[in-house]
Amino acid sequence: MALFTLVVLALVGAVLGAAPHHRAPAHYRPAPAYHPAPAYGHHAPKYEHEYCDPTAAPACNANSTLTYCLEDDEYPTYEIKGAISADQLFAKKYADVADQSADDLVDLVTKAQEEAFDYSYYTGASTGDSPYDVTHWAGPEGYICPSDVVYATPKRAQNVEGKWRVIVNDVHYYSQTARLETCLFPEAACRALAPCYQSHCTQKSVYHRLLSFDPCDPYKGLFIDIYKLPSACSCHIPA
């Protein structure tokens, strides 16, 4: 028994004689070594919301009085493609007749005839005392009110509320074509009519419903919006 007691005491003494175990105080927190201090002069990026005014004319409309753009260097093709891919009802919203021409939209006038109309000779105003100079009475085939006709795919347009929208056009194989006819000489006398009629050319417009995209709120996706676009230049004879 005495021998057993001596063995136990020896083992306890060996354990107590080993290197002491140091416990960290309760408030101790090791400093992380994987986050170096930022260099002076560097700041975290700031994310600021930039105000977008939907009534402000886009760059494509600079120095223009038109309410639409046929060309647009800033056209958001990538965003439009994404909106088309995300829209499950796109096929039901989209529709177009891409090959429009005078052949199917103007009675008794062919595409070749309309494209050949030339009003370069016409002044639209008097060069003398009379409001009807020689250019009023002469000239080749054409409309009684000289106009510019284009079958176009507008890229942006101002809707009836005065807000500019992006029009879905020339993305993948999707287009939205409109016949735009604009008076070359608005309020000028109708060509070839005598002065006694007191006629004048007047601009006509129609409302178009076009699939659109709001650049100020891309989360809207694609939607139908309404635009007032020039459709004809007609001769008006007052009462």
mmCIF file of C-alpha atoms in Angstrom:
data_model
loop_
_atom_site.group_PDB
_atom_site.id
_atom_site.type_symbol
_atom_site.label_atom_id
_atom_site.label_comp_id
_atom_site.label_asym_id
_atom_site.label_seq_id
_atom_site.Cartn_x
_atom_site.Cartn_y
_atom_site.Cartn_z
ATOM 1 C CA MET A 1 0.000 0.000 0.000
ATOM 2 C CA ALA A 2 2.842 2.333 0.865
ATOM 3 C CA LEU A 3 4.479 1.545 -2.483
ATOM 4 C CA PHE A 4 1.255 2.365 -4.356
ATOM 5 C CA THR A 5 0.952 5.690 -2.560
ATOM 6 C CA LEU A 6 4.503 6.629 -3.494
ATOM 7 C CA VAL A 7 3.844 5.864 -7.196
ATOM 8 C CA VAL A 8 0.720 8.064 -7.237
ATOM 9 C CA LEU A 9 2.548 10.932 -5.561
ATOM 10 C CA ALA A 10 5.372 10.665 -8.090
ATOM 11 C CA LEU A 11 2.958 10.867 -11.046
ATOM 12 C CA VAL A 12 1.202 13.911 -9.553
ATOM 13 C CA GLY A 13 4.513 15.630 -9.018
ATOM 14 C CA ALA A 14 5.524 14.998 -12.630
ATOM 15 C CA VAL A 15 2.308 16.595 -13.911
ATOM 16 C CA LEU A 16 2.651 19.608 -11.628
ATOM 17 C CA GLY A 17 6.230 20.045 -12.688
ATOM 18 C CA ALA A 18 5.354 20.309 -16.374
ATOM 19 C CA ALA A 19 5.110 23.693 -18.176
ATOM 20 C CA PRO A 20 2.144 25.658 -16.811
ATOM 21 C CA HIS A 21 -0.946 26.195 -19.018
ATOM 22 C CA HIS A 22 -1.704 29.884 -19.504
ATOM 23 C CA ARG A 23 -5.386 30.743 -20.014
ATOM 24 C CA ALA A 24 -6.216 33.914 -22.000
ATOM 25 C CA PRO A 25 -8.165 36.526 -20.071
ATOM 26 C CA ALA A 26 -11.884 36.767 -20.813
ATOM 27 C CA HIS A 27 -11.528 40.132 -22.579
ATOM 28 C CA TYR A 28 -8.807 38.982 -24.954
ATOM 29 C CA ARG A 29 -9.537 39.277 -28.731
ATOM 30 C CA PRO A 30 -6.803 38.388 -31.244
ATOM 31 C CA ALA A 31 -6.186 40.988 -33.923
ATOM 32 C CA PRO A 32 -7.065 39.662 -37.420
ATOM 33 C CA ALA A 33 -4.045 39.335 -39.642
ATOM 34 C CA TYR A 34 -5.963 38.996 -42.934
ATOM 35 C CA HIS A 35 -7.340 42.579 -43.187
ATOM 36 C CA PRO A 36 -4.461 44.983 -43.810
ATOM 37 C CA ALA A 37 -5.077 48.592 -42.957
ATOM 38 C CA PRO A 38 -6.196 50.653 -45.983
ATOM 39 C CA ALA A 39 -3.617 52.868 -47.596
ATOM 40 C CA TYR A 40 -3.975 56.579 -47.017
ATOM 41 C CA GLY A 41 -5.956 58.390 -49.690
ATOM 42 C CA HIS A 42 -8.193 55.402 -50.542
ATOM 43 C CA HIS A 43 -11.876 55.582 -49.673
ATOM 44 C CA ALA A 44 -14.787 53.215 -49.994
ATOM 45 C CA PRO A 45 -16.773 53.697 -53.223
ATOM 46 C CA LYS A 46 -19.880 55.853 -52.991
ATOM 47 C CA TYR A 47 -23.049 54.757 -54.727
ATOM 48 C CA GLU A 48 -25.205 57.748 -55.514
ATOM 49 C CA HIS A 49 -28.553 57.724 -57.326
ATOM 50 C CA GLU A 50 -28.397 59.880 -60.434
ATOM 51 C CA TYR A 51 -31.626 61.727 -61.192
ATOM 52 C CA CYS A 52 -33.118 60.926 -64.579
ATOM 53 C CA ASP A 53 -35.564 63.390 -66.135
ATOM 54 C CA PRO A 54 -37.838 61.566 -68.621
ATOM 55 C CA THR A 55 -38.892 64.887 -70.162
ATOM 56 C CA ALA A 56 -35.323 65.919 -71.009
ATOM 57 C CA ALA A 57 -34.475 65.543 -74.688
ATOM 58 C CA PRO A 58 -31.879 62.816 -75.376
ATOM 59 C CA ALA A 59 -28.597 63.427 -77.161
ATOM 60 C CA CYS A 60 -30.033 62.155 -80.447
ATOM 61 C CA ASN A 61 -32.550 65.028 -80.384
ATOM 62 C CA ALA A 62 -29.994 67.795 -79.884
ATOM 63 C CA ASN A 63 -30.576 70.796 -82.156
ATOM 64 C CA SER A 64 -33.771 69.253 -83.514
ATOM 65 C CA THR A 65 -37.424 70.240 -83.289
ATOM 66 C CA LEU A 66 -38.651 66.712 -84.038
ATOM 67 C CA THR A 67 -40.277 64.570 -81.375
ATOM 68 C CA TYR A 68 -38.459 61.409 -82.452
ATOM 69 C CA CYS A 69 -35.002 60.100 -83.383
ATOM 70 C CA LEU A 70 -34.370 57.812 -86.343
ATOM 71 C CA GLU A 71 -30.734 57.313 -85.280
ATOM 72 C CA ASP A 72 -29.371 56.997 -81.763
ATOM 73 C CA ASP A 73 -25.698 56.509 -80.883
ATOM 74 C CA GLU A 74 -26.682 55.836 -77.253
ATOM 75 C CA TYR A 75 -29.339 53.230 -77.995
ATOM 76 C CA PRO A 76 -29.401 50.698 -75.080
ATOM 77 C CA THR A 77 -29.281 47.537 -77.188
ATOM 78 C CA TYR A 78 -28.021 45.328 -74.339
ATOM 79 C CA GLU A 79 -30.787 46.453 -71.969
ATOM 80 C CA ILE A 80 -33.483 45.959 -74.633
ATOM 81 C CA LYS A 81 -32.252 42.434 -75.362
ATOM 82 C CA GLY A 82 -32.400 41.647 -71.645
ATOM 83 C CA ALA A 83 -35.923 43.042 -71.361
ATOM 84 C CA ILE A 84 -37.077 40.958 -74.339
ATOM 85 C CA SER A 85 -35.588 37.792 -72.845
ATOM 86 C CA ALA A 86 -37.250 38.453 -69.475
ATOM 87 C CA ASP A 87 -40.694 39.279 -70.897
ATOM 88 C CA GLN A 88 -42.832 36.150 -71.140
ATOM 89 C CA LEU A 89 -45.587 38.080 -72.954
ATOM 90 C CA PHE A 90 -43.293 39.688 -75.538
ATOM 91 C CA ALA A 91 -44.676 37.626 -78.429
ATOM 92 C CA LYS A 92 -48.185 38.872 -77.646
ATOM 93 C CA LYS A 93 -47.119 42.517 -77.392
ATOM 94 C CA TYR A 94 -44.945 42.695 -80.493
ATOM 95 C CA ALA A 95 -46.257 43.175 -84.049
ATOM 96 C CA ASP A 96 -44.933 44.850 -87.203
ATOM 97 C CA VAL A 97 -45.191 44.992 -90.993
ATOM 98 C CA ALA A 98 -41.568 45.611 -91.896
ATOM 99 C CA ASP A 99 -41.933 45.938 -95.688
ATOM 100 C CA GLN A 100 -44.311 48.922 -95.745
ATOM 101 C CA SER A 101 -44.358 51.072 -98.882
ATOM 102 C CA ALA A 102 -46.671 53.107 -101.089
ATOM 103 C CA ASP A 103 -47.588 49.851 -102.819
ATOM 104 C CA ASP A 104 -49.867 48.932 -99.916
ATOM 105 C CA LEU A 105 -50.405 52.233 -98.064
ATOM 106 C CA VAL A 106 -51.075 54.833 -100.797
ATOM 107 C CA ASP A 107 -53.879 54.307 -103.298
ATOM 108 C CA LEU A 108 -53.027 54.767 -106.995
ATOM 109 C CA VAL A 109 -49.349 55.466 -106.246
ATOM 110 C CA THR A 110 -46.599 52.856 -106.441
ATOM 111 C CA LYS A 111 -43.463 52.607 -104.369
ATOM 112 C CA ALA A 112 -41.311 53.607 -107.367
ATOM 113 C CA GLN A 113 -43.475 56.646 -108.062
ATOM 114 C CA GLU A 114 -43.386 57.898 -104.493
ATOM 115 C CA GLU A 115 -39.623 57.440 -104.210
ATOM 116 C CA ALA A 116 -39.167 59.460 -107.427
ATOM 117 C CA PHE A 117 -41.077 62.516 -106.198
ATOM 118 C CA ASP A 118 -38.675 65.467 -106.278
ATOM 119 C CA TYR A 119 -39.499 68.883 -104.821
ATOM 120 C CA SER A 120 -36.049 70.408 -105.071
ATOM 121 C CA TYR A 121 -37.357 72.923 -107.604
ATOM 122 C CA TYR A 122 -40.037 74.238 -105.236
ATOM 123 C CA THR A 123 -39.352 77.301 -103.084
ATOM 124 C CA GLY A 124 -42.553 77.268 -101.061
ATOM 125 C CA ALA A 125 -42.465 81.059 -100.950
ATOM 126 C CA SER A 126 -42.631 83.978 -103.306
ATOM 127 C CA THR A 127 -39.593 85.585 -104.884
ATOM 128 C CA GLY A 128 -41.593 88.680 -105.804
ATOM 129 C CA ASP A 129 -44.776 90.557 -104.985
ATOM 130 C CA SER A 130 -47.046 87.574 -105.591
ATOM 131 C CA PRO A 131 -47.191 84.598 -103.207
ATOM 132 C CA TYR A 132 -47.273 82.339 -106.274
ATOM 133 C CA ASP A 133 -44.026 82.313 -108.244
ATOM 134 C CA VAL A 134 -43.167 80.087 -111.167
ATOM 135 C CA THR A 135 -42.263 77.143 -108.965
ATOM 136 C CA HIS A 136 -45.838 77.038 -107.726
ATOM 137 C CA TRP A 137 -47.232 76.269 -111.168
ATOM 138 C CA ALA A 138 -44.540 74.032 -112.600
ATOM 139 C CA GLY A 139 -42.838 70.831 -111.571
ATOM 140 C CA PRO A 140 -42.934 67.072 -112.062
ATOM 141 C CA GLU A 141 -45.319 64.522 -110.560
ATOM 142 C CA GLY A 142 -45.847 64.671 -106.823
ATOM 143 C CA TYR A 143 -48.218 65.529 -104.007
ATOM 144 C CA ILE A 144 -50.061 68.845 -104.055
ATOM 145 C CA CYS A 145 -48.362 69.656 -100.768
ATOM 146 C CA PRO A 146 -44.636 68.866 -100.992
ATOM 147 C CA SER A 147 -43.639 66.495 -98.223
ATOM 148 C CA ASP A 148 -40.872 64.213 -97.041
ATOM 149 C CA VAL A 149 -41.983 60.576 -96.819
ATOM 150 C CA VAL A 150 -39.965 57.948 -94.973
ATOM 151 C CA TYR A 151 -40.765 54.421 -93.827
ATOM 152 C CA ALA A 152 -38.778 54.499 -90.637
ATOM 153 C CA THR A 153 -37.957 52.583 -87.466
ATOM 154 C CA PRO A 154 -37.659 55.312 -84.816
ATOM 155 C CA LYS A 155 -35.224 54.597 -81.991
ATOM 156 C CA ARG A 156 -36.596 57.098 -79.474
ATOM 157 C CA ALA A 157 -39.710 59.238 -79.332
ATOM 158 C CA GLN A 158 -41.587 61.607 -77.064
ATOM 159 C CA ASN A 159 -44.874 60.134 -75.924
ATOM 160 C CA VAL A 160 -48.175 62.034 -75.648
ATOM 161 C CA GLU A 161 -47.281 62.968 -72.057
ATOM 162 C CA GLY A 162 -44.033 64.620 -73.125
ATOM 163 C CA LYS A 163 -41.767 61.836 -71.822
ATOM 164 C CA TRP A 164 -38.987 60.356 -73.957
ATOM 165 C CA ARG A 165 -38.988 56.590 -74.383
ATOM 166 C CA VAL A 166 -36.771 54.087 -76.158
ATOM 167 C CA ILE A 167 -38.582 52.240 -78.974
ATOM 168 C CA VAL A 168 -37.886 48.542 -79.549
ATOM 169 C CA ASN A 169 -36.289 48.631 -83.006
ATOM 170 C CA ASP A 170 -33.541 46.781 -84.848
ATOM 171 C CA VAL A 171 -32.881 44.483 -81.874
ATOM 172 C CA HIS A 172 -32.338 40.885 -82.985
ATOM 173 C CA TYR A 173 -34.815 40.773 -85.888
ATOM 174 C CA TYR A 174 -37.492 42.897 -84.191
ATOM 175 C CA SER A 175 -38.584 46.206 -85.698
ATOM 176 C CA GLN A 176 -41.540 48.595 -85.544
ATOM 177 C CA THR A 177 -42.047 50.470 -88.801
ATOM 178 C CA ALA A 178 -44.005 53.691 -89.222
ATOM 179 C CA ARG A 179 -44.803 55.772 -92.300
ATOM 180 C CA LEU A 180 -43.766 59.340 -91.491
ATOM 181 C CA GLU A 181 -44.838 62.132 -93.834
ATOM 182 C CA THR A 182 -43.721 65.645 -92.928
ATOM 183 C CA CYS A 183 -44.624 68.915 -94.673
ATOM 184 C CA LEU A 184 -41.635 70.494 -96.388
ATOM 185 C CA PHE A 185 -43.367 73.881 -96.468
ATOM 186 C CA PRO A 186 -46.048 73.997 -93.747
ATOM 187 C CA GLU A 187 -48.612 76.776 -94.209
ATOM 188 C CA ALA A 188 -47.350 77.480 -97.752
ATOM 189 C CA ALA A 189 -49.913 77.584 -100.550
ATOM 190 C CA CYS A 190 -50.922 74.239 -102.013
ATOM 191 C CA ARG A 191 -49.036 73.607 -105.222
ATOM 192 C CA ALA A 192 -50.806 74.304 -108.556
ATOM 193 C CA LEU A 193 -53.916 75.870 -106.992
ATOM 194 C CA ALA A 194 -55.000 79.392 -108.014
ATOM 195 C CA PRO A 195 -54.659 82.250 -105.520
ATOM 196 C CA CYS A 196 -58.420 82.630 -105.198
ATOM 197 C CA TYR A 197 -58.593 79.400 -103.172
ATOM 198 C CA GLN A 198 -56.339 80.835 -100.413
ATOM 199 C CA SER A 199 -55.160 77.303 -99.766
ATOM 200 C CA HIS A 200 -52.394 76.241 -97.429
ATOM 201 C CA CYS A 201 -50.598 73.019 -96.552
ATOM 202 C CA THR A 202 -51.209 71.654 -93.083
ATOM 203 C CA GLN A 203 -49.482 68.918 -91.110
ATOM 204 C CA LYS A 204 -51.524 65.913 -90.032
ATOM 205 C CA SER A 205 -50.538 63.386 -87.381
ATOM 206 C CA VAL A 206 -51.717 60.026 -86.075
ATOM 207 C CA TYR A 207 -51.283 58.190 -82.786
ATOM 208 C CA HIS A 208 -49.017 55.145 -82.870
ATOM 209 C CA ARG A 209 -48.933 52.446 -80.200
ATOM 210 C CA LEU A 210 -45.353 51.170 -79.979
ATOM 211 C CA LEU A 211 -43.570 48.691 -77.714
ATOM 212 C CA SER A 212 -41.347 50.824 -75.525
ATOM 213 C CA PHE A 213 -38.698 50.911 -72.796
ATOM 214 C CA ASP A 214 -38.246 53.581 -70.124
ATOM 215 C CA PRO A 215 -34.530 54.457 -69.784
ATOM 216 C CA CYS A 216 -35.281 56.233 -66.486
ATOM 217 C CA ASP A 217 -36.957 53.154 -64.991
ATOM 218 C CA PRO A 218 -35.643 49.948 -66.603
ATOM 219 C CA TYR A 219 -37.456 47.794 -64.020
ATOM 220 C CA LYS A 220 -40.724 48.536 -65.834
ATOM 221 C CA GLY A 221 -39.646 46.193 -68.594
ATOM 222 C CA LEU A 222 -41.381 46.499 -71.952
ATOM 223 C CA PHE A 223 -44.746 48.200 -72.301
ATOM 224 C CA ILE A 224 -47.010 49.792 -74.912
ATOM 225 C CA ASP A 225 -46.855 53.590 -75.094
ATOM 226 C CA ILE A 226 -48.589 56.130 -77.354
ATOM 227 C CA TYR A 227 -46.844 58.594 -79.675
ATOM 228 C CA LYS A 228 -48.067 61.348 -81.959
ATOM 229 C CA LEU A 229 -46.179 61.092 -85.250
ATOM 230 C CA PRO A 230 -46.543 62.996 -88.572
ATOM 231 C CA SER A 231 -48.728 61.090 -91.041
ATOM 232 C CA ALA A 232 -49.608 63.402 -93.940
ATOM 233 C CA CYS A 233 -49.258 66.866 -95.422
ATOM 234 C CA SER A 234 -52.703 67.866 -96.659
ATOM 235 C CA CYS A 235 -54.066 70.828 -98.559
ATOM 236 C CA HIS A 236 -56.619 72.868 -96.642
ATOM 237 C CA ILE A 237 -59.007 75.311 -98.297
ATOM 238 C CA PRO A 238 -60.613 77.684 -95.784
ATOM 239 C CA ALA A 239 -64.337 78.489 -95.797
#
